[in-house]
Short mmCIF file of C-alpha atoms in Angstrom, two decimals:
data_model
loop_
_atom_site.label_atom_id
_atom_site.label_comp_id
_atom_site.label_asym_id
_atom_site.label_seq_id
_atom_site.Cartn_x
_atom_site.Cartn_y
_atom_site.Cartn_z
CA GLN A 23 -28.04 75.19 105.47
CA VAL A 24 -30.82 74.29 103.04
CA GLU A 25 -30.23 71.95 100.11
CA LEU A 26 -32.48 72.17 97.07
CA VAL A 27 -32.81 69.65 94.26
CA GLU A 28 -34.84 70.38 91.14
CA THR A 29 -36.24 67.64 88.92
CA GLY A 30 -38.68 67.33 86.05
CA GLY A 31 -37.09 69.31 83.25
CA GLY A 32 -37.05 68.12 79.68
CA SER A 33 -37.90 68.90 76.10
CA VAL A 34 -41.40 69.58 74.88
CA GLN A 35 -43.10 71.14 71.88
CA ALA A 36 -44.80 74.50 72.09
CA GLY A 37 -48.18 74.20 73.73
CA GLY A 38 -47.09 71.28 75.85
CA SER A 39 -46.70 70.93 79.61
CA LEU A 40 -44.01 70.08 82.12
CA ARG A 41 -44.04 69.73 85.88
CA LEU A 42 -40.99 70.71 87.88
CA SER A 43 -40.34 69.74 91.48
CA CYS A 44 -38.00 71.19 94.08
CA ALA A 45 -37.17 69.09 97.13
CA ALA A 46 -35.73 70.86 100.15
CA SER A 47 -33.67 69.27 102.91
CA GLY A 48 -31.54 70.41 105.81
CA ASP A 49 -32.64 73.39 107.91
CA THR A 50 -36.01 73.62 106.22
CA TYR A 51 -37.55 75.25 109.32
CA SER A 52 -35.79 78.45 108.23
CA THR A 53 -37.45 78.44 104.81
CA ASN A 54 -39.82 81.42 104.72
CA TRP A 55 -40.19 81.94 100.97
CA ILE A 56 -39.42 79.72 98.01
CA LEU A 57 -38.86 81.05 94.52
CA TRP A 58 -38.74 79.53 91.06
CA PHE A 59 -36.55 81.49 88.69
CA ARG A 60 -35.05 80.86 85.28
CA GLN A 61 -32.15 81.92 83.16
CA ALA A 62 -31.81 81.58 79.42
CA PRO A 63 -28.42 81.86 77.70
CA GLY A 64 -27.40 85.48 77.37
CA LYS A 65 -30.35 86.74 79.38
CA GLU A 66 -30.91 88.05 82.88
CA ARG A 67 -32.29 85.80 85.56
CA GLU A 68 -36.06 86.09 85.82
CA GLY A 69 -38.16 85.29 88.85
CA VAL A 70 -41.10 83.16 87.78
CA ALA A 71 -43.13 82.39 90.90
CA ALA A 72 -42.73 82.67 94.66
CA VAL A 73 -44.71 81.49 97.64
CA TYR A 74 -44.64 82.05 101.37
CA THR A 75 -44.24 78.63 102.96
CA GLY A 76 -46.49 79.61 105.84
CA GLY A 77 -49.44 79.73 103.48
CA GLY A 78 -50.69 82.17 100.90
CA ILE A 79 -51.25 82.64 97.23
CA PRO A 80 -48.15 82.42 95.03
CA ASP A 81 -47.02 85.51 93.17
CA TYR A 82 -46.23 85.15 89.46
CA ALA A 83 -44.28 87.05 86.86
CA ASP A 84 -46.52 88.58 84.20
CA SER A 85 -44.82 86.44 81.57
CA VAL A 86 -46.20 83.23 83.09
CA LYS A 87 -49.48 84.27 84.71
CA GLY A 88 -52.31 82.02 83.69
CA ARG A 89 -49.92 79.35 82.39
CA PHE A 90 -47.77 78.35 85.37
CA THR A 91 -48.99 77.21 88.78
CA MET A 92 -46.82 76.90 91.86
CA SER A 93 -47.87 74.66 94.72
CA GLN A 94 -46.29 73.40 97.90
CA ASP A 95 -46.42 70.31 100.06
CA ASN A 96 -44.95 71.32 103.41
CA ALA A 97 -45.19 67.80 104.77
CA LYS A 98 -42.83 66.65 102.03
CA ASN A 99 -40.77 69.88 101.89
CA THR A 100 -41.49 70.03 98.19
CA VAL A 101 -42.72 72.71 95.83
CA THR A 102 -43.84 72.12 92.28
CA LEU A 103 -44.20 74.28 89.22
CA GLN A 104 -46.83 73.12 86.76
CA MET A 105 -46.09 74.71 83.40
CA ASN A 106 -48.80 74.64 80.73
CA SER A 107 -49.08 76.21 77.29
CA LEU A 108 -45.32 76.36 77.06
CA LYS A 109 -43.70 78.70 74.57
CA PRO A 110 -40.24 78.65 73.00
CA GLU A 111 -39.39 81.73 75.06
CA ASP A 112 -39.87 79.64 78.21
CA THR A 113 -36.71 77.75 77.28
CA ALA A 114 -34.23 78.20 80.13
CA MET A 115 -32.55 76.58 83.08
CA TYR A 116 -35.04 76.60 85.93
CA TYR A 117 -33.94 76.90 89.53
CA CYS A 118 -35.57 77.01 92.90
CA ALA A 119 -34.29 79.29 95.62
CA ALA A 120 -35.13 79.41 99.31
CA VAL A 121 -34.93 81.68 102.33
CA LEU A 122 -35.67 85.29 101.51
CA VAL A 123 -33.04 87.39 103.29
CA VAL A 124 -33.51 90.78 101.66
CA PHE A 125 -36.91 92.27 102.36
CA GLY A 126 -38.70 95.07 100.59
CA ARG A 127 -36.96 94.57 97.25
CA GLY A 128 -39.26 92.04 95.67
CA ILE A 129 -39.97 88.39 96.30
CA LEU A 130 -39.36 87.53 92.64
CA ASP A 131 -35.75 88.74 92.67
CA PRO A 132 -33.35 85.76 92.93
CA ASP A 133 -30.68 88.01 94.45
CA ASN A 134 -32.79 88.29 97.59
CA TYR A 135 -32.59 84.57 98.40
CA LYS A 136 -29.90 82.74 100.29
CA TYR A 137 -29.96 79.25 98.75
CA ARG A 138 -30.47 77.87 95.28
CA GLY A 139 -30.41 74.49 93.63
CA GLN A 140 -28.45 73.27 90.63
CA GLY A 141 -31.29 73.74 88.19
CA THR A 142 -33.11 71.69 85.60
CA GLN A 143 -33.23 72.42 81.89
CA VAL A 144 -36.49 73.16 80.10
CA THR A 145 -36.44 73.29 76.31
CA VAL A 146 -39.51 74.23 74.29
CA SER A 147 -39.38 73.77 70.54
CA SER A 148 -41.62 75.52 68.04
#
């Protein structure tokens, strides 16, 4: 079992920045991939960024490339999502997910992960 807790959400004006954190606990040795995804009201879930915890460059959705940066601190079992140049369309509940269990169908698809946190709200006003 892996528990995930997201923090750092809030409200910001367009063009601003926020930094989200996801702390993992429990059977973290089983965590191969970690994903940040988001869901806005009435919209499909969207994978934002994912990283292999064994090292590697994160993969990003086209909608956030160049604006969001995902990083990890394995010693602290924490991943962060630095979000810059925020837009109103970035408004959503942001979640982290861990342990990729479905392979070959995309690391940015939240359905392919076993665990997810409760989420943190990000609101960007124009």
